[in-house]
């Protein structure tokens, strides 16, 4: 865990997001420091996934400001008028791992990982393949390089998805419930890879329902309730002494399962 009072890689101020008339995110103020691991938790529908999807531009925000790695994320209105320069710059610096693995089923594991670096970063096939093999070694899947995603378990596919994101050399990694689609016995192998990334100093924002993992790896826990940041603090503070009644009720509910 490497968070410090250093430079912010993500900065949100009074960020608001709507789906039609539904106010999903309400006046979000949040900074994430380089090297920090921030875990975002909350009930289903609270806005936590929408929050991190705004960080790489998969969701548009409607008011406030959002800056990622020194670039201003264009708002919904700015995108409507074609101002997307910041969006492209941000996406080159931010990796995202989803609930579903989103691998190309018709491409080998190796090709899934090399495609982005070759097309977006201009790497040669040989260079991209060397990097891919290093990353597969890192996630414990070097021997699966020539297989197709359908031949892998869900946990293996998610580890490939992490390797694919890392191949783009991101400054920030976003994880949206990365273990929720996995059988329980496969969850640990994905969390182990994420723990290693945290230990190596990768800046991460993680939406998860794995409370033990959150307590272990987070520098800071953000609890979102009905679109607002209702509580924030260290894992010890949040899990052992939550200040709000809704946070206490949420923890009692999730920890009972």
Short mmCIF file of C-alpha atoms in Angstrom, two decimals:
data_model
loop_
_atom_site.label_atom_id
_atom_site.label_comp_id
_atom_site.label_asym_id
_atom_site.label_seq_id
_atom_site.Cartn_x
_atom_site.Cartn_y
_atom_site.Cartn_z
CA UNK A 1 0.00 0.00 0.00
CA UNK A 2 1.66 3.13 -1.29
CA UNK A 3 -0.75 6.03 -0.96
CA UNK A 4 0.81 9.30 0.18
CA UNK A 5 0.09 12.99 0.24
CA UNK A 6 1.62 13.31 -3.23
CA UNK A 7 0.30 14.12 -6.65
CA UNK A 8 -3.33 13.33 -7.47
CA UNK A 9 -3.82 11.18 -10.57
CA UNK A 10 -7.64 11.46 -10.32
CA UNK A 11 -9.41 14.61 -9.20
CA UNK A 12 -13.19 15.02 -9.14
CA UNK A 13 -14.94 18.15 -7.92
CA UNK A 14 -18.72 18.39 -7.53
CA UNK A 15 -19.17 15.67 -10.15
CA UNK A 16 -22.77 14.92 -11.13
CA UNK A 17 -24.17 12.25 -13.41
CA UNK A 18 -27.74 11.61 -14.54
CA UNK A 19 -29.53 8.80 -16.34
CA UNK A 20 -32.46 10.77 -17.68
CA UNK A 21 -34.06 12.27 -14.57
CA UNK A 22 -32.31 9.81 -12.23
CA UNK A 23 -29.47 11.51 -10.34
CA UNK A 24 -26.84 8.74 -10.16
CA UNK A 25 -23.81 10.62 -8.81
CA UNK A 26 -24.31 13.63 -6.54
CA UNK A 27 -21.59 16.25 -6.00
CA UNK A 28 -18.70 13.79 -5.83
CA UNK A 29 -15.45 15.25 -4.49
CA UNK A 30 -12.62 12.72 -4.70
CA UNK A 31 -8.87 12.68 -5.27
CA UNK A 32 -6.74 9.57 -5.79
CA UNK A 33 -2.99 9.88 -5.24
CA UNK A 34 -0.41 8.10 -7.39
CA UNK A 35 0.36 4.71 -5.88
CA UNK A 36 -2.84 4.68 -3.83
CA UNK A 37 -5.31 1.77 -3.76
CA UNK A 38 -8.86 3.04 -3.32
CA UNK A 39 -11.63 0.49 -2.83
CA UNK A 40 -15.17 1.66 -3.59
CA UNK A 41 -18.01 -0.20 -1.89
CA UNK A 42 -21.74 0.24 -1.57
CA UNK A 43 -25.08 -1.42 -2.18
CA UNK A 44 -26.17 -2.45 -5.65
CA UNK A 45 -27.35 0.62 -7.55
CA UNK A 46 -25.50 3.07 -5.30
CA UNK A 47 -23.43 4.49 -8.20
CA UNK A 48 -20.06 2.88 -7.44
CA UNK A 49 -19.55 1.29 -10.88
CA UNK A 50 -20.76 4.45 -12.60
CA UNK A 51 -18.17 6.40 -10.62
CA UNK A 52 -15.18 4.47 -11.91
CA UNK A 53 -16.63 4.20 -15.43
CA UNK A 54 -16.61 8.01 -15.51
CA UNK A 55 -12.87 7.91 -14.83
CA UNK A 56 -12.07 6.33 -18.21
CA UNK A 57 -14.91 7.98 -20.08
CA UNK A 58 -17.19 4.97 -20.48
CA UNK A 59 -19.84 7.07 -18.76
CA UNK A 60 -20.32 10.78 -19.36
CA UNK A 61 -20.68 13.18 -16.47
CA UNK A 62 -22.95 16.19 -16.67
CA UNK A 63 -21.51 18.81 -14.35
CA UNK A 64 -18.49 19.42 -12.18
CA UNK A 65 -14.93 18.62 -13.19
CA UNK A 66 -12.92 15.44 -13.69
CA UNK A 67 -9.17 15.37 -14.29
CA UNK A 68 -7.22 12.15 -14.91
CA UNK A 69 -3.42 12.06 -15.08
CA UNK A 70 -3.29 15.77 -15.87
CA UNK A 71 -5.93 15.70 -18.61
CA UNK A 72 -9.42 17.17 -18.32
CA UNK A 73 -12.14 14.63 -19.08
CA UNK A 74 -14.69 16.23 -21.42
CA UNK A 75 -18.22 16.48 -20.03
CA UNK A 76 -21.30 15.15 -21.83
CA UNK A 77 -21.93 18.60 -23.30
CA UNK A 78 -18.34 18.96 -24.53
CA UNK A 79 -18.45 15.51 -26.12
CA UNK A 80 -21.65 16.47 -27.90
CA UNK A 81 -19.69 19.23 -29.60
CA UNK A 82 -16.79 16.94 -30.49
CA UNK A 83 -14.27 17.97 -27.83
CA UNK A 84 -12.76 14.52 -27.18
CA UNK A 85 -9.01 15.20 -27.20
CA UNK A 86 -8.69 14.71 -23.45
CA UNK A 87 -10.71 11.50 -23.63
CA UNK A 88 -8.25 9.87 -26.03
CA UNK A 89 -5.28 10.93 -23.92
CA UNK A 90 -6.89 9.55 -20.77
CA UNK A 91 -7.80 6.19 -22.28
CA UNK A 92 -4.18 5.62 -23.26
CA UNK A 93 -3.24 5.92 -19.59
CA UNK A 94 -6.06 4.04 -17.86
CA UNK A 95 -6.61 0.27 -17.83
CA UNK A 96 -10.00 -1.26 -17.05
CA UNK A 97 -10.97 -4.76 -15.96
CA UNK A 98 -14.68 -5.57 -16.08
CA UNK A 99 -16.98 -8.13 -14.45
CA UNK A 100 -17.09 -10.04 -17.72
CA UNK A 101 -13.70 -10.70 -19.24
CA UNK A 102 -14.41 -9.14 -22.67
CA UNK A 103 -11.69 -11.18 -24.39
CA UNK A 104 -11.90 -11.78 -28.14
CA UNK A 105 -13.01 -15.44 -28.35
CA UNK A 106 -11.58 -15.95 -31.85
CA UNK A 107 -8.08 -14.80 -30.86
CA UNK A 108 -5.49 -16.68 -28.83
CA UNK A 109 -4.52 -15.46 -25.37
CA UNK A 110 -1.28 -14.10 -26.81
CA UNK A 111 -3.07 -12.25 -29.61
CA UNK A 112 -5.62 -10.79 -27.17
CA UNK A 113 -2.76 -9.21 -25.24
CA UNK A 114 -0.65 -8.02 -28.19
CA UNK A 115 -3.45 -6.43 -30.24
CA UNK A 116 -3.67 -3.15 -28.28
CA UNK A 117 0.07 -2.46 -27.97
CA UNK A 118 0.54 -3.09 -31.71
CA UNK A 119 -2.43 -1.03 -32.91
CA UNK A 120 -2.47 1.79 -30.37
CA UNK A 121 1.14 2.07 -29.21
CA UNK A 122 2.78 1.04 -32.48
CA UNK A 123 4.84 -1.82 -31.08
CA UNK A 124 6.23 -4.47 -33.40
CA UNK A 125 4.76 -7.95 -33.12
CA UNK A 126 8.01 -9.28 -31.65
CA UNK A 127 8.16 -6.53 -29.03
CA UNK A 128 4.49 -6.93 -28.14
CA UNK A 129 4.84 -10.70 -27.83
CA UNK A 130 7.88 -10.41 -25.56
CA UNK A 131 5.94 -8.06 -23.32
CA UNK A 132 2.86 -10.33 -23.40
CA UNK A 133 4.87 -13.35 -22.31
CA UNK A 134 6.36 -11.38 -19.42
CA UNK A 135 2.88 -10.37 -18.34
CA UNK A 136 1.52 -13.90 -18.67
CA UNK A 137 4.38 -15.03 -16.46
CA UNK A 138 3.40 -12.35 -13.97
CA UNK A 139 -0.21 -13.58 -13.77
CA UNK A 140 0.82 -17.25 -13.75
CA UNK A 141 -0.39 -18.15 -17.25
CA UNK A 142 2.70 -18.33 -19.44
CA UNK A 143 1.82 -21.87 -20.51
CA UNK A 144 -1.64 -20.77 -21.75
CA UNK A 145 -0.43 -18.30 -24.40
CA UNK A 146 -1.56 -20.25 -27.45
CA UNK A 147 -4.95 -21.31 -26.08
CA UNK A 148 -8.22 -19.59 -26.88
CA UNK A 149 -10.29 -17.96 -24.12
CA UNK A 150 -12.99 -20.63 -24.29
CA UNK A 151 -10.45 -23.25 -23.17
CA UNK A 152 -9.70 -21.34 -19.94
CA UNK A 153 -11.50 -21.15 -16.62
CA UNK A 154 -13.18 -17.91 -15.63
CA UNK A 155 -10.36 -17.10 -13.23
CA UNK A 156 -7.77 -17.67 -15.94
CA UNK A 157 -9.72 -15.49 -18.38
CA UNK A 158 -9.86 -12.67 -15.85
CA UNK A 159 -6.10 -12.93 -15.27
CA UNK A 160 -5.61 -12.68 -19.05
CA UNK A 161 -7.85 -9.60 -19.03
CA UNK A 162 -5.63 -8.05 -16.35
CA UNK A 163 -2.51 -8.86 -18.39
CA UNK A 164 -4.13 -7.31 -21.47
CA UNK A 165 -4.79 -4.08 -19.57
CA UNK A 166 -1.24 -4.01 -18.18
CA UNK A 167 0.14 -4.43 -21.71
CA UNK A 168 -1.03 -0.88 -22.44
CA UNK A 169 1.31 0.35 -19.66
CA UNK A 170 -1.41 2.21 -17.76
CA UNK A 171 -0.78 4.78 -15.05
CA UNK A 172 -4.06 3.80 -13.35
CA UNK A 173 -6.00 0.53 -13.20
CA UNK A 174 -9.77 0.39 -12.69
CA UNK A 175 -11.50 -2.81 -11.58
CA UNK A 176 -15.30 -3.10 -11.73
CA UNK A 177 -16.35 -6.11 -9.60
CA UNK A 178 -13.60 -8.26 -11.19
CA UNK A 179 -14.54 -11.43 -9.27
CA UNK A 180 -18.35 -11.22 -9.29
CA UNK A 181 -18.74 -13.47 -12.36
CA UNK A 182 -16.39 -16.16 -11.00
CA UNK A 183 -17.11 -19.38 -9.17
CA UNK A 184 -16.06 -18.99 -5.51
CA UNK A 185 -13.07 -21.31 -5.83
CA UNK A 186 -11.61 -19.13 -8.61
CA UNK A 187 -11.86 -15.78 -6.83
CA UNK A 188 -8.60 -16.14 -4.91
CA UNK A 189 -6.37 -16.48 -7.97
CA UNK A 190 -7.59 -13.13 -9.34
CA UNK A 191 -7.34 -11.36 -5.99
CA UNK A 192 -3.76 -12.64 -5.61
CA UNK A 193 -2.78 -10.93 -8.87
CA UNK A 194 -4.42 -7.70 -7.70
CA UNK A 195 -2.62 -7.90 -4.34
CA UNK A 196 0.68 -8.22 -6.20
CA UNK A 197 -0.16 -5.13 -8.29
CA UNK A 198 -0.91 -3.18 -5.10
CA UNK A 199 2.41 -4.31 -3.60
CA UNK A 200 4.21 -3.12 -6.75
CA UNK A 201 2.74 0.38 -6.39
CA UNK A 202 0.09 0.36 -9.11
CA UNK A 203 -2.53 3.06 -8.61
CA UNK A 204 -5.90 1.32 -8.48
CA UNK A 205 -9.58 2.08 -8.02
CA UNK A 206 -11.47 -1.11 -7.24
CA UNK A 207 -15.20 -1.70 -6.97
CA UNK A 208 -15.66 -4.97 -5.09
CA UNK A 209 -17.90 -6.84 -2.69
CA UNK A 210 -14.91 -8.81 -1.31
CA UNK A 211 -14.68 -7.15 2.08
CA UNK A 212 -11.73 -9.18 3.38
CA UNK A 213 -9.75 -8.20 0.29
CA UNK A 214 -10.76 -4.55 0.71
CA UNK A 215 -9.56 -4.55 4.31
CA UNK A 216 -6.25 -6.13 3.29
CA UNK A 217 -5.20 -4.10 0.23
CA UNK A 218 -6.94 -0.72 0.41
CA UNK A 219 -5.19 2.44 1.45
CA UNK A 220 -8.62 4.03 1.61
CA UNK A 221 -12.21 2.77 1.51
CA UNK A 222 -14.93 4.89 -0.10
CA UNK A 223 -18.51 4.04 0.84
CA UNK A 224 -21.09 5.29 -1.65
CA UNK A 225 -24.74 5.53 -0.67
CA UNK A 226 -27.43 6.76 -3.07
CA UNK A 227 -24.93 8.48 -5.31
CA UNK A 228 -23.00 10.30 -2.59
CA UNK A 229 -19.72 9.56 -0.84
CA UNK A 230 -21.22 8.85 2.56
CA UNK A 231 -18.02 7.81 4.30
CA UNK A 232 -14.31 7.53 3.59
CA UNK A 233 -11.40 6.36 5.67
CA UNK A 234 -8.71 3.77 6.21
CA UNK A 235 -9.83 0.11 6.20
CA UNK A 236 -9.36 -0.02 9.96
CA UNK A 237 -11.48 3.06 10.52
CA UNK A 238 -14.23 2.03 8.14
CA UNK A 239 -14.60 -1.64 9.02
CA UNK A 240 -14.03 -1.34 12.76
CA UNK A 241 -15.70 1.98 13.52
CA UNK A 242 -17.99 3.26 10.72
CA UNK A 243 -19.44 6.64 11.61
CA UNK A 244 -22.80 6.53 9.83
CA UNK A 245 -25.79 4.36 10.60
CA UNK A 246 -26.20 3.42 6.91
CA UNK A 247 -22.58 2.28 6.71
CA UNK A 248 -23.02 0.18 9.83
CA UNK A 249 -26.19 -1.38 8.41
CA UNK A 250 -24.46 -2.06 5.06
CA UNK A 251 -21.50 -3.77 6.73
CA UNK A 252 -23.74 -5.84 8.98
CA UNK A 253 -25.66 -7.01 5.91
CA UNK A 254 -22.66 -7.90 3.71
CA UNK A 255 -20.53 -9.40 6.47
CA UNK A 256 -23.38 -11.66 7.55
CA UNK A 257 -23.19 -13.57 4.24
#
